[in-house]
Short mmCIF file of C-alpha atoms and ligand atoms in Angstrom, two decimals:
data_model
loop_
_atom_site.label_atom_id
_atom_site.label_comp_id
_atom_site.label_asym_id
_atom_site.label_seq_id
_atom_site.Cartn_x
_atom_site.Cartn_y
_atom_site.Cartn_z
CA MET S 286 -101.15 -2.03 -124.75
CA GLU S 287 -99.30 -1.16 -121.55
CA GLN S 288 -95.65 -2.01 -121.37
CA PRO S 289 -95.42 -5.20 -119.28
CA VAL S 290 -93.82 -4.49 -115.90
CA ILE S 291 -91.04 -7.06 -116.39
CA PHE S 292 -89.45 -4.82 -119.01
CA ASN S 293 -86.80 -2.24 -118.63
CA ARG S 294 -86.02 -0.36 -121.81
CA ILE S 295 -85.90 -2.80 -124.70
CA PRO S 296 -82.46 -2.58 -126.28
CA VAL S 297 -81.78 -3.27 -129.96
CA LEU S 298 -79.45 -6.08 -128.89
CA ASP S 299 -79.42 -7.59 -125.42
CA LEU S 300 -76.18 -9.45 -124.67
CA GLY S 301 -77.13 -10.01 -121.03
CA LYS S 302 -78.73 -13.45 -121.41
CA GLU S 303 -75.91 -14.73 -123.59
CA VAL S 304 -73.32 -13.57 -121.05
CA GLU S 305 -75.28 -15.18 -118.24
CA GLU S 306 -75.49 -18.49 -120.10
CA LEU S 307 -71.85 -18.61 -121.16
CA LYS S 308 -70.19 -17.03 -118.15
CA PRO S 309 -69.00 -20.27 -116.49
CA GLN S 310 -67.42 -21.54 -119.71
CA ILE S 311 -65.86 -18.19 -120.53
CA LEU S 312 -64.43 -17.70 -117.07
CA SER S 313 -62.86 -21.13 -117.18
CA ALA S 314 -61.39 -20.47 -120.66
CA LEU S 315 -59.98 -17.14 -119.45
CA THR S 316 -58.62 -18.71 -116.29
CA GLU S 317 -56.78 -21.23 -118.41
CA VAL S 318 -55.21 -18.40 -120.41
CA LEU S 319 -54.14 -16.68 -117.18
CA ASP S 320 -52.67 -19.88 -115.83
CA LYS S 321 -50.75 -20.60 -119.04
CA GLY S 322 -49.48 -17.03 -119.23
CA ALA S 323 -49.32 -16.86 -123.04
CA PHE S 324 -51.28 -13.73 -123.95
CA ILE S 325 -50.25 -13.05 -127.54
CA MET S 326 -50.35 -15.57 -130.38
CA GLY S 327 -50.95 -18.57 -128.15
CA GLU S 328 -52.76 -21.82 -128.73
CA ASN S 329 -56.26 -20.31 -128.65
CA VAL S 330 -55.51 -18.06 -131.61
CA THR S 331 -54.17 -20.97 -133.68
CA ARG S 332 -57.03 -23.26 -132.73
CA PHE S 333 -59.66 -20.59 -133.32
CA GLU S 334 -58.22 -20.00 -136.79
CA GLU S 335 -58.54 -23.72 -137.57
CA GLU S 336 -62.03 -23.97 -136.14
CA ALA S 337 -63.30 -20.86 -137.93
CA ALA S 338 -61.76 -21.95 -141.24
CA SER S 339 -63.44 -25.31 -140.93
CA TYR S 340 -66.80 -23.74 -140.00
CA LEU S 341 -66.64 -21.34 -142.92
CA GLY S 342 -65.35 -23.95 -145.38
CA VAL S 343 -62.29 -21.95 -146.33
CA ARG S 344 -58.64 -23.00 -146.42
CA HIS S 345 -56.91 -20.20 -144.52
CA ALA S 346 -58.02 -18.01 -141.64
CA VAL S 347 -55.86 -15.29 -140.11
CA ALA S 348 -57.10 -13.87 -136.80
CA LEU S 349 -56.77 -10.09 -136.49
CA ASN S 350 -57.57 -7.29 -134.09
CA SER S 351 -60.63 -5.97 -135.95
CA GLY S 352 -62.79 -6.17 -139.03
CA THR S 353 -61.41 -2.81 -140.09
CA ASP S 354 -57.82 -4.04 -140.11
CA ALA S 355 -59.00 -7.17 -141.92
CA LEU S 356 -60.17 -4.90 -144.75
CA VAL S 357 -56.94 -2.87 -144.72
CA LEU S 358 -54.73 -5.97 -144.74
CA ALA S 359 -56.88 -7.59 -147.44
CA LEU S 360 -56.25 -4.61 -149.71
CA LEU S 361 -52.52 -4.65 -148.93
CA ALA S 362 -52.35 -8.42 -149.50
CA VAL S 363 -53.71 -8.06 -153.04
CA GLY S 364 -51.47 -5.07 -153.73
CA VAL S 365 -54.04 -2.27 -153.81
CA GLY S 366 -52.49 1.13 -153.19
CA PRO S 367 -52.18 4.71 -154.45
CA GLY S 368 -53.59 5.20 -157.94
CA ASP S 369 -55.94 2.23 -157.64
CA GLU S 370 -59.72 2.37 -157.35
CA VAL S 371 -61.89 0.02 -155.34
CA ILE S 372 -65.67 -0.10 -155.77
CA VAL S 373 -67.66 -0.06 -152.53
CA PRO S 374 -71.29 0.49 -151.57
CA PRO S 375 -72.10 3.76 -149.79
CA PHE S 376 -74.85 2.15 -147.73
CA THR S 377 -72.62 0.42 -145.16
CA PHE S 378 -70.54 1.09 -142.08
CA PHE S 379 -67.80 3.65 -142.75
CA ALA S 380 -64.93 1.11 -142.39
CA THR S 381 -65.61 -0.46 -145.81
CA ALA S 382 -64.60 2.75 -147.59
CA GLU S 383 -62.22 3.94 -144.89
CA ALA S 384 -59.96 0.91 -145.47
CA VAL S 385 -59.64 1.82 -149.15
CA SER S 386 -58.64 5.39 -148.31
CA GLN S 387 -56.34 4.11 -145.57
CA VAL S 388 -54.15 2.22 -148.07
CA GLY S 389 -53.98 5.30 -150.30
CA ALA S 390 -56.41 4.04 -152.94
CA THR S 391 -59.68 5.70 -153.99
CA PRO S 392 -63.06 4.36 -152.89
CA VAL S 393 -65.53 4.57 -155.77
CA PHE S 394 -69.13 4.38 -154.66
CA ALA S 395 -71.66 2.27 -156.58
CA ASP S 396 -75.29 2.52 -155.53
CA VAL S 397 -77.21 -0.29 -153.83
CA ASN S 398 -80.44 -2.21 -154.48
CA ALA S 399 -83.53 -0.99 -152.67
CA HIS S 400 -84.80 -4.55 -152.21
CA ASP S 401 -81.83 -6.06 -150.32
CA PHE S 402 -79.64 -3.05 -149.44
CA ASN S 403 -76.66 -4.68 -151.21
CA ILE S 404 -74.40 -3.30 -153.93
CA ASN S 405 -76.06 -3.01 -157.34
CA ILE S 406 -74.41 -4.84 -160.22
CA ALA S 407 -75.39 -2.35 -162.94
CA SER S 408 -74.10 0.53 -160.85
CA ILE S 409 -70.78 -1.26 -160.31
CA GLU S 410 -70.47 -1.71 -164.05
CA GLU S 411 -70.97 2.03 -164.62
CA HIS S 412 -68.17 2.81 -162.18
CA ILE S 413 -65.49 0.44 -163.47
CA SER S 414 -62.46 2.24 -164.91
CA ALA S 415 -58.97 1.25 -166.07
CA ARG S 416 -57.81 1.85 -162.49
CA THR S 417 -60.37 -0.40 -160.78
CA LYS S 418 -58.69 -3.27 -158.93
CA ALA S 419 -61.33 -4.72 -156.65
CA ILE S 420 -64.94 -4.70 -155.51
CA ILE S 421 -65.91 -4.91 -151.84
CA PRO S 422 -69.48 -6.19 -151.59
CA VAL S 423 -70.92 -5.99 -148.07
CA HIS S 424 -73.41 -8.67 -147.03
CA LEU S 425 -75.44 -6.00 -145.32
CA PHE S 426 -77.51 -6.81 -142.25
CA GLY S 427 -76.70 -10.52 -142.79
CA GLN S 428 -78.12 -10.84 -146.33
CA PRO S 429 -75.61 -12.25 -148.84
CA ALA S 430 -74.97 -10.13 -151.93
CA ASP S 431 -75.40 -11.80 -155.31
CA LEU S 432 -71.99 -13.43 -155.55
CA ASP S 433 -72.57 -15.18 -158.89
CA ASP S 434 -73.34 -11.91 -160.66
CA LEU S 435 -70.43 -10.27 -158.87
CA ARG S 436 -68.09 -13.07 -159.96
CA ARG S 437 -69.19 -12.81 -163.59
CA LEU S 438 -68.60 -9.06 -163.59
CA ALA S 439 -65.31 -9.33 -161.71
CA ASP S 440 -63.98 -11.99 -164.08
CA ALA S 441 -64.98 -9.99 -167.15
CA HIS S 442 -62.92 -7.03 -165.89
CA GLN S 443 -60.21 -8.94 -163.97
CA LEU S 444 -61.20 -7.53 -160.62
CA LEU S 445 -60.83 -9.08 -157.19
CA ILE S 446 -63.72 -9.61 -154.80
CA ILE S 447 -63.21 -8.87 -151.11
CA GLU S 448 -66.33 -9.91 -149.20
CA ASP S 449 -66.99 -7.65 -146.22
CA THR S 450 -68.66 -10.29 -144.08
CA ALA S 451 -68.63 -8.30 -140.83
CA GLN S 452 -72.42 -8.58 -140.53
CA ALA S 453 -72.95 -12.03 -142.00
CA PHE S 454 -71.00 -14.67 -140.08
CA GLY S 455 -72.61 -17.99 -141.00
CA ALA S 456 -74.83 -16.65 -143.79
CA GLU S 457 -75.03 -18.81 -146.91
CA TYR S 458 -75.13 -18.27 -150.62
CA LYS S 459 -76.31 -21.31 -152.60
CA GLY S 460 -75.60 -23.58 -149.64
CA GLN S 461 -72.08 -22.31 -148.97
CA LYS S 462 -70.97 -20.00 -146.20
CA VAL S 463 -70.12 -16.51 -147.38
CA SER S 464 -66.61 -15.06 -146.81
CA GLY S 465 -64.79 -17.87 -148.59
CA LEU S 466 -66.53 -17.37 -151.93
CA GLY S 467 -64.69 -14.27 -153.12
CA ASP S 468 -60.91 -13.88 -153.28
CA ILE S 469 -60.71 -12.74 -149.67
CA GLY S 470 -63.31 -12.45 -146.92
CA THR S 471 -63.15 -10.19 -143.90
CA LEU S 472 -64.93 -10.75 -140.60
CA SER S 473 -65.50 -8.67 -137.50
CA PHE S 474 -65.99 -9.99 -133.97
CA PHE S 475 -67.11 -6.64 -132.56
CA PRO S 476 -69.41 -7.49 -129.60
CA SER S 477 -72.67 -6.81 -131.47
CA LYS S 478 -71.89 -8.96 -134.55
CA ASN S 479 -73.51 -12.39 -135.00
CA LEU S 480 -70.30 -13.92 -133.68
CA GLY S 481 -68.96 -11.26 -131.36
CA THR S 482 -66.33 -11.29 -128.67
CA TYR S 483 -66.20 -9.11 -125.54
CA GLY S 484 -63.80 -6.63 -127.05
CA ASP S 485 -62.43 -6.07 -130.54
CA GLY S 486 -61.55 -8.81 -132.98
CA GLY S 487 -61.51 -9.66 -136.66
CA MET S 488 -60.36 -12.19 -139.22
CA LEU S 489 -59.31 -12.53 -142.81
CA VAL S 490 -60.14 -15.71 -144.70
CA THR S 491 -59.04 -16.87 -148.14
CA ASN S 492 -58.35 -19.96 -150.19
CA ARG S 493 -55.11 -18.43 -151.45
CA ALA S 494 -52.02 -19.44 -149.44
CA ASP S 495 -50.01 -16.48 -150.75
CA TYR S 496 -52.55 -13.93 -149.46
CA ALA S 497 -52.78 -15.69 -146.10
CA ASP S 498 -48.99 -15.81 -145.73
CA LYS S 499 -48.67 -12.14 -146.49
CA VAL S 500 -51.38 -11.19 -143.98
CA ARG S 501 -49.76 -13.37 -141.29
CA LYS S 502 -46.66 -11.25 -141.75
CA LEU S 503 -48.47 -7.92 -142.00
CA ARG S 504 -50.39 -8.48 -138.76
CA ALA S 505 -47.17 -8.90 -136.76
CA HIS S 506 -44.74 -6.17 -137.86
CA GLY S 507 -43.91 -7.87 -141.13
CA SER S 508 -42.62 -11.03 -139.54
CA THR S 509 -43.67 -14.57 -138.72
CA LYS S 510 -40.33 -15.24 -137.04
CA LYS S 511 -39.57 -13.08 -134.01
CA TYR S 512 -37.01 -10.32 -134.61
CA PHE S 513 -36.75 -11.23 -138.28
CA ASN S 514 -38.84 -8.54 -139.98
CA GLU S 515 -39.20 -8.98 -143.72
CA MET S 516 -41.46 -6.01 -144.45
CA VAL S 517 -43.04 -3.03 -142.79
CA GLY S 518 -46.27 -4.22 -141.18
CA TYR S 519 -48.71 -3.50 -138.39
CA ASN S 520 -49.68 -4.69 -134.96
CA SER S 521 -53.05 -6.21 -135.87
CA ARG S 522 -53.12 -9.44 -133.87
CA LEU S 523 -56.15 -10.96 -132.17
CA ASP S 524 -55.22 -11.45 -128.53
CA GLU S 525 -55.37 -14.77 -126.74
CA MET S 526 -58.16 -13.76 -124.33
CA GLN S 527 -60.48 -12.79 -127.19
CA ALA S 528 -59.59 -15.97 -129.09
CA ALA S 529 -60.46 -18.03 -126.00
CA ILE S 530 -63.86 -16.31 -125.77
CA LEU S 531 -64.51 -16.80 -129.47
CA ARG S 532 -63.71 -20.51 -129.21
CA VAL S 533 -66.39 -20.84 -126.52
CA LYS S 534 -68.91 -18.97 -128.67
CA LEU S 535 -68.28 -20.46 -132.13
CA PRO S 536 -70.22 -23.71 -131.50
CA TYR S 537 -73.31 -21.63 -130.63
CA VAL S 538 -73.40 -19.46 -133.72
CA THR S 539 -75.44 -21.82 -135.92
CA GLY S 540 -78.15 -22.04 -133.26
CA TRP S 541 -78.05 -18.31 -132.68
CA ASN S 542 -78.45 -17.62 -136.40
CA GLU S 543 -81.41 -20.00 -136.51
CA ALA S 544 -82.93 -18.18 -133.53
CA ARG S 545 -82.45 -14.85 -135.33
CA ARG S 546 -84.28 -16.30 -138.33
CA ARG S 547 -87.20 -17.33 -136.12
CA VAL S 548 -87.35 -13.82 -134.66
CA ALA S 549 -87.39 -12.48 -138.24
CA ASP S 550 -90.26 -14.84 -139.12
CA VAL S 551 -92.33 -13.50 -136.25
CA TYR S 552 -91.73 -9.93 -137.43
CA GLN S 553 -92.67 -10.96 -140.97
CA GLN S 554 -95.94 -12.51 -139.83
CA GLN S 555 -96.96 -9.77 -137.43
CA LEU S 556 -95.99 -6.79 -139.56
CA LYS S 557 -97.09 -7.92 -143.01
CA GLY S 558 -99.57 -5.86 -144.93
CA ILE S 559 -99.12 -2.65 -142.95
CA SER S 560 -99.30 0.19 -145.40
CA GLY S 561 -96.19 2.33 -145.61
CA LEU S 562 -94.01 -0.41 -144.19
CA LEU S 563 -91.64 -2.45 -146.36
CA LEU S 564 -90.24 -5.58 -144.69
CA PRO S 565 -86.85 -7.07 -145.57
CA GLN S 566 -87.00 -9.78 -148.22
CA GLU S 567 -84.76 -12.79 -148.25
CA ASN S 568 -83.07 -13.29 -151.60
CA LYS S 569 -83.50 -16.53 -153.50
CA ASP S 570 -80.66 -19.03 -152.90
CA THR S 571 -79.44 -17.34 -149.73
CA MET S 572 -79.62 -17.89 -146.04
CA HIS S 573 -79.98 -14.50 -144.37
CA VAL S 574 -78.67 -14.38 -140.79
CA TYR S 575 -80.50 -11.19 -139.74
CA HIS S 576 -77.69 -9.27 -138.12
CA GLN S 577 -80.37 -6.59 -138.28
CA PHE S 578 -84.06 -6.69 -139.04
CA THR S 579 -84.40 -3.48 -140.96
CA LEU S 580 -87.68 -1.97 -142.10
CA ARG S 581 -88.24 0.72 -144.67
CA VAL S 582 -90.80 3.21 -143.40
CA GLN S 583 -92.28 5.19 -146.26
CA GLU S 584 -94.32 8.39 -146.57
CA GLY S 585 -91.73 10.25 -144.47
CA ARG S 586 -92.91 8.59 -141.27
CA ARG S 587 -89.67 6.92 -140.15
CA ASP S 588 -88.65 9.50 -137.55
CA GLU S 589 -92.19 9.68 -136.20
CA LEU S 590 -92.24 5.90 -135.75
CA LYS S 591 -88.83 5.93 -134.09
CA THR S 592 -89.97 8.57 -131.60
CA ALA S 593 -93.23 6.76 -130.86
CA LEU S 594 -91.37 3.52 -130.14
CA ASP S 595 -88.82 5.35 -128.04
CA GLN S 596 -91.63 6.72 -125.88
CA LYS S 597 -92.83 3.16 -125.33
CA GLY S 598 -89.39 2.10 -124.12
CA ILE S 599 -88.37 0.43 -127.38
CA SER S 600 -84.91 1.22 -128.77
CA THR S 601 -84.40 1.21 -132.51
CA VAL S 602 -81.40 2.25 -134.58
CA ILE S 603 -80.99 3.95 -137.93
CA TYR S 604 -78.35 2.08 -139.88
CA TYR S 605 -77.24 4.31 -141.59
CA PRO S 606 -78.41 7.89 -141.09
CA LEU S 607 -76.02 9.14 -143.77
CA PRO S 608 -74.69 7.07 -146.64
CA VAL S 609 -70.88 7.05 -146.60
CA HIS S 610 -70.52 9.44 -149.56
CA LYS S 611 -72.47 12.05 -147.56
CA LEU S 612 -70.29 11.79 -144.44
CA PRO S 613 -68.15 14.88 -143.79
CA VAL S 614 -64.97 13.10 -144.89
CA TYR S 615 -66.31 12.33 -148.39
CA ALA S 616 -68.98 15.04 -148.77
CA HIS S 617 -66.67 17.18 -150.95
CA LEU S 618 -67.02 14.56 -153.68
CA ASN S 619 -70.58 15.81 -154.20
CA LEU S 620 -71.83 12.42 -155.30
CA VAL S 621 -75.45 11.57 -155.91
CA LEU S 622 -76.46 7.97 -155.21
CA PRO S 623 -80.22 8.12 -155.00
CA VAL S 624 -81.10 4.67 -153.69
CA SER S 625 -78.62 4.86 -150.81
CA GLU S 626 -79.82 8.34 -149.96
CA GLN S 627 -83.45 7.27 -150.01
CA LEU S 628 -82.75 4.23 -147.84
CA SER S 629 -80.97 6.41 -145.28
CA SER S 630 -84.18 8.40 -144.91
CA GLU S 631 -86.41 5.30 -144.60
CA VAL S 632 -84.60 2.58 -142.66
CA LEU S 633 -85.23 1.54 -139.09
CA SER S 634 -83.66 -1.47 -137.39
CA LEU S 635 -85.78 -3.21 -134.75
CA PRO S 636 -84.71 -5.11 -131.64
CA MET S 637 -83.11 -8.34 -132.85
CA GLY S 638 -81.05 -11.13 -131.37
CA PRO S 639 -81.08 -14.83 -130.59
CA TYR S 640 -82.40 -14.24 -127.09
CA LEU S 641 -85.18 -11.79 -127.96
CA ASP S 642 -88.14 -12.74 -125.83
CA ASN S 643 -91.41 -13.59 -127.59
CA GLU S 644 -93.48 -11.40 -125.34
CA VAL S 645 -91.11 -8.48 -125.84
CA GLN S 646 -91.30 -8.96 -129.60
CA GLU S 647 -95.10 -8.95 -129.57
CA TYR S 648 -95.03 -5.71 -127.63
CA VAL S 649 -92.68 -4.23 -130.25
CA CYS S 650 -95.00 -5.32 -133.08
CA GLU S 651 -98.15 -4.02 -131.42
CA SER S 652 -96.43 -0.73 -130.68
CA ILE S 653 -95.43 -0.36 -134.34
CA ILE S 654 -98.96 -1.11 -135.56
CA GLU S 655 -100.41 1.35 -133.06
CA ALA S 656 -97.92 4.08 -134.00
CA LEU S 657 -98.66 3.80 -137.73
CA ARG S 658 -102.43 3.70 -137.37
C1 LIG F 230 -68.51 -3.75 -138.03
C2 LIG F 230 -68.18 -3.55 -139.44
C3 LIG F 230 -66.86 -3.36 -139.88
C4 LIG F 230 -65.73 -3.08 -138.95
O1 LIG F 230 -65.44 -4.07 -138.02
P1 LIG F 230 -64.66 -3.69 -136.68
O2 LIG F 230 -64.35 -5.02 -136.10
O3 LIG F 230 -65.55 -2.87 -135.83
O4 LIG F 230 -63.42 -2.95 -137.06
C5 LIG F 230 -66.62 -3.30 -141.24
N1 LIG F 230 -67.62 -3.40 -142.14
C6 LIG F 230 -68.90 -3.56 -141.75
C7 LIG F 230 -69.95 -3.69 -142.79
C8 LIG F 230 -69.23 -3.62 -140.40
O5 LIG F 230 -70.51 -3.77 -140.04
#
C-alpha cells in the first residue's frame, strides 16, 4: 500500500490536533494568569491540586515541578535515605531508580513479568532484605501493576508502596484510580504523558496528611510560610502557567483515555494472529490507559520491523533499549535480570494517542503485516 499523500511522517505521538483544539481555552487561561500577575503558587496551583485529588479519589495532592522530583520527595517524606534499600523494576524510565540513588539510598532491581511488563512479585520477594524500606511499582505503559499482591507482600514485610504513576494517569485497578492506592503516588505531566502540560510538571498524591504536609514544605525550601524555613528543602514547585494549562486539560483526560483504548482495540483486531508478534494483554480487574501500545517482536525481528516501518514514514520507539541495571550508571553492578533484558530486545511502541487517525492507523497495521510477511 502506498503511503496516502495527506501524511507527513507519522509520529509516535501527535500533539498538534490537541493543541489546535484547546488553543483558545489555553490562551485565555494564560492571559488570565498574566493579567493577575501571580506566577508562583497562585490560585491555579491550589485549584488544580483540589481538582486532581478529586479526580483521582485521593485526599491530598501536592503539585510539583516534575515526576522525578515527586519520586525524590516521596522518598524523603517517608524517611528513606542512606543505608536503606528500595525495590524498583529495571524495565522503566531511569527516573524511578535515579530518585532512590538521589536520596542516598540503594535501588534494588527486581525483574518484571513478560506478560504485562510490570514488577514481578516473586522477584520482589527474593530481593527483600532487612534494609528494604519501600517498593516502587511502575504502572508501565498505562497498565496497573497488581496492587493487591503488592499490598499483601508489603504488609508482610512492613514496606511502603510508592506508585510511580507517571504513565498511568486515570488508569484503574478494581474500579479505583491508581496513584492513591499505595502509600504515596507520583505523577508526571511531561508533555507526552496521558495528562501532559506544555512544559514540565508533576504531582505527589497521598491519603496521609503528614506526608502531604512534609512535601508541601520540601517543595518550597522547607517552608509553607514565607521566610520561615523549618527544614532544608528544594525548589520543586509547579508554576502557575503550567497549572492553568493542566486545569484546562484535566476535564478531557477521561475521554482521551477512552480514545486511546479504542485505538488499542483497533491494533488488537488488526494485528492478532500474526506469528512472531505478541500484543499487549490487559490484566484482569484493570483499566489500562495505553500510554504506549507496545508489541513484543520475537525471532530477533524487532530491529528489522522498526527499520521497515521507518522507511514507510512510520515512527516507532523502543521503550526501553536498555533496562536500567544495564545503563552505564548502574552497569558496574553486573546484575542479570533476564526478563527485562529480553523485553528490551523485543519491544516496539507504535503510534498511539487520542487523536490518532483511523486511516493512519490502518496504514500502520498494513505496513507491519507487510514487513513481517
Ligand atoms: C516520565 C516518567 C518519570 C519522570 O517524570 P518527569 O516529569 O519527566 O520528571 C518517572 N517515571 C516514569 C515511569 C516515567 O515514565
